[in-house]
CSV table of C-alpha atoms in Angstrom, one decimal:
chain,number,residue,atom,x,y,z
H,980,UNK,CA,80.8,91.1,92.3
H,981,UNK,CA,83.4,88.0,91.7
H,982,UNK,CA,87.1,88.5,92.8
H,983,UNK,CA,89.9,87.1,91.5
H,984,UNK,CA,93.9,87.1,92.9
H,985,UNK,CA,96.9,87.6,90.8
H,986,UNK,CA,99.8,86.6,92.8
H,987,UNK,CA,102.1,88.9,91.6
H,988,UNK,CA,105.0,87.5,93.8
H,989,UNK,CA,105.0,84.0,91.9
H,990,UNK,CA,105.6,86.2,88.3
H,991,UNK,CA,109.3,86.4,87.3
H,992,UNK,CA,108.4,87.0,83.6
H,993,UNK,CA,106.0,86.6,80.8
H,994,UNK,CA,105.1,83.3,80.9
H,995,UNK,CA,104.5,83.6,84.9
H,996,UNK,CA,101.7,85.8,84.1
H,997,UNK,CA,99.8,83.7,82.0
H,998,UNK,CA,100.3,81.0,84.3
H,999,UNK,CA,98.6,82.9,86.4
H,1000,UNK,CA,95.7,84.0,84.2
H,1001,UNK,CA,95.4,80.4,83.4
H,1002,UNK,CA,95.2,79.6,86.7
H,1003,UNK,CA,92.4,82.6,87.6
H,1004,UNK,CA,90.4,82.0,84.5
H,1005,UNK,CA,90.5,79.0,82.3
H,1006,UNK,CA,89.6,76.3,84.9
H,1007,UNK,CA,87.2,74.0,83.1
H,1008,UNK,CA,88.0,75.1,79.7
H,1009,UNK,CA,89.9,72.2,77.7
H,1010,UNK,CA,92.4,74.9,76.5
H,1011,UNK,CA,94.7,77.6,78.1
H,1012,UNK,CA,95.6,81.1,77.0
H,1013,UNK,CA,98.8,81.5,75.2
H,1014,UNK,CA,101.3,84.5,76.0
H,1015,UNK,CA,99.6,87.1,74.1
H,1016,UNK,CA,98.5,90.6,75.1
H,1017,UNK,CA,95.8,89.8,72.3
H,1018,UNK,CA,94.5,86.7,74.5
H,1019,UNK,CA,94.6,88.8,77.5
H,1020,UNK,CA,92.0,91.3,75.6
H,1021,UNK,CA,90.0,88.5,74.7
H,1022,UNK,CA,89.8,87.1,77.8
H,1023,UNK,CA,88.6,90.2,79.6
H,1024,UNK,CA,85.9,90.4,77.1
H,1025,UNK,CA,84.4,87.3,78.9
H,1026,UNK,CA,82.3,84.8,77.3
H,1027,UNK,CA,84.8,81.6,78.3
H,1028,UNK,CA,86.3,80.6,81.3
H,1029,UNK,CA,85.3,81.6,84.7
H,1030,UNK,CA,84.8,85.4,83.5
H,1031,UNK,CA,81.8,83.6,81.4
H,1032,UNK,CA,79.6,83.7,84.4
H,1033,UNK,CA,80.7,87.0,86.3
H,1034,UNK,CA,78.9,90.3,85.1
H,1035,UNK,CA,81.3,92.2,87.5
H,1036,UNK,CA,84.7,91.7,88.4
H,1037,UNK,CA,87.3,92.8,90.7
H,1038,UNK,CA,90.9,91.6,90.1
H,1039,UNK,CA,93.2,92.0,92.8
H,1040,UNK,CA,96.9,91.8,91.6
H,1041,UNK,CA,99.4,91.0,94.9
H,1042,UNK,CA,102.7,92.1,94.7
H,1043,UNK,CA,102.1,94.4,91.8
H,1044,UNK,CA,105.7,95.9,92.1
H,1045,UNK,CA,107.0,92.5,92.1
H,1046,UNK,CA,105.6,91.8,88.9
H,1047,UNK,CA,106.0,95.6,87.6
H,1048,UNK,CA,110.2,94.9,88.2
H,1049,UNK,CA,109.4,91.7,86.3
H,1050,UNK,CA,107.7,92.2,83.1
H,1051,UNK,CA,109.9,95.6,83.1
H,1052,UNK,CA,112.5,96.9,80.7
H,1053,UNK,CA,114.6,93.3,80.7
H,1054,UNK,CA,112.0,91.2,80.0
H,1055,UNK,CA,110.1,93.5,77.5
H,1056,UNK,CA,113.5,93.8,75.4
H,1057,UNK,CA,113.8,89.7,75.3
H,1058,UNK,CA,110.0,89.7,74.3
H,1059,UNK,CA,110.4,92.7,71.7
H,1060,UNK,CA,113.7,90.8,70.3
H,1061,UNK,CA,112.1,87.3,70.0
H,1062,UNK,CA,109.4,88.9,67.8
H,1063,UNK,CA,112.2,90.8,66.0
H,1064,UNK,CA,113.7,87.2,65.3
H,1065,UNK,CA,110.3,85.8,63.2
H,1066,UNK,CA,110.8,88.2,60.3
H,1067,UNK,CA,107.7,88.2,58.1
H,1068,UNK,CA,105.6,87.9,60.8
H,1069,UNK,CA,105.8,91.3,62.4
H,1070,UNK,CA,106.2,94.6,61.4
H,1071,UNK,CA,110.3,94.8,62.5
H,1072,UNK,CA,110.4,98.7,61.6
H,1073,UNK,CA,107.6,99.3,64.5
H,1074,UNK,CA,109.0,96.6,66.8
H,1075,UNK,CA,112.7,98.0,66.1
H,1076,UNK,CA,111.1,101.4,67.3
H,1077,UNK,CA,109.7,100.2,70.4
H,1078,UNK,CA,112.7,98.6,71.2
H,1079,UNK,CA,114.9,101.7,70.8
H,1080,UNK,CA,112.4,103.7,72.9
H,1081,UNK,CA,112.4,100.9,75.7
H,1082,UNK,CA,116.2,101.1,75.1
H,1083,UNK,CA,116.1,105.4,75.7
H,1084,UNK,CA,113.7,105.0,78.8
H,1085,UNK,CA,110.6,106.1,77.0
H,1086,UNK,CA,108.9,103.0,75.8
H,1087,UNK,CA,106.4,100.7,77.6
H,1088,UNK,CA,107.2,97.6,79.4
H,1089,UNK,CA,105.1,94.6,79.3
H,1090,UNK,CA,103.8,95.2,82.5
H,1091,UNK,CA,102.5,98.6,81.4
H,1092,UNK,CA,101.0,96.9,78.0
H,1093,UNK,CA,99.4,94.6,80.3
H,1094,UNK,CA,97.6,97.4,82.4
H,1095,UNK,CA,96.8,99.1,79.0
H,1096,UNK,CA,94.9,96.4,78.3
H,1097,UNK,CA,92.9,96.3,81.6
H,1098,UNK,CA,92.2,99.9,81.0
H,1099,UNK,CA,90.5,99.1,78.1
H,1100,UNK,CA,88.0,97.0,80.3
H,1101,UNK,CA,86.3,99.5,82.6
H,1102,UNK,CA,83.7,96.9,83.3
H,1103,UNK,CA,87.0,94.6,84.8
H,1104,UNK,CA,88.2,96.3,88.2
H,1105,UNK,CA,92.0,96.3,88.8
H,1106,UNK,CA,93.6,97.0,92.0
H,1107,UNK,CA,97.2,96.9,92.2
H,1108,UNK,CA,98.5,96.0,95.9
């Protein structure tokens, strides 16, 4: 089983997460993942980057508590507001509801959403440390 390590202590926001993912998984590719949950989902299906050759994968996320804080409410709020600032591109009513839920303490953070993407790929073992 191939093992990859996300250095959670180096994650201070969403762009840093994708820097870590590109460092781990996109070596040898002539393109990089964009900061998108859909891109992460596509990556975990395999077929390109370093995952193209791996049937079984374990990802160890060191300093996950640090990442959870960095990708928490404040970062998620900024991410949602950025989407809301692009009228016509995203469903603003849905985004506003997500933002309201987040502010009320019952919404999902970006970190939660990343974990949900991983949960959709049971062939990828994610270990939070």
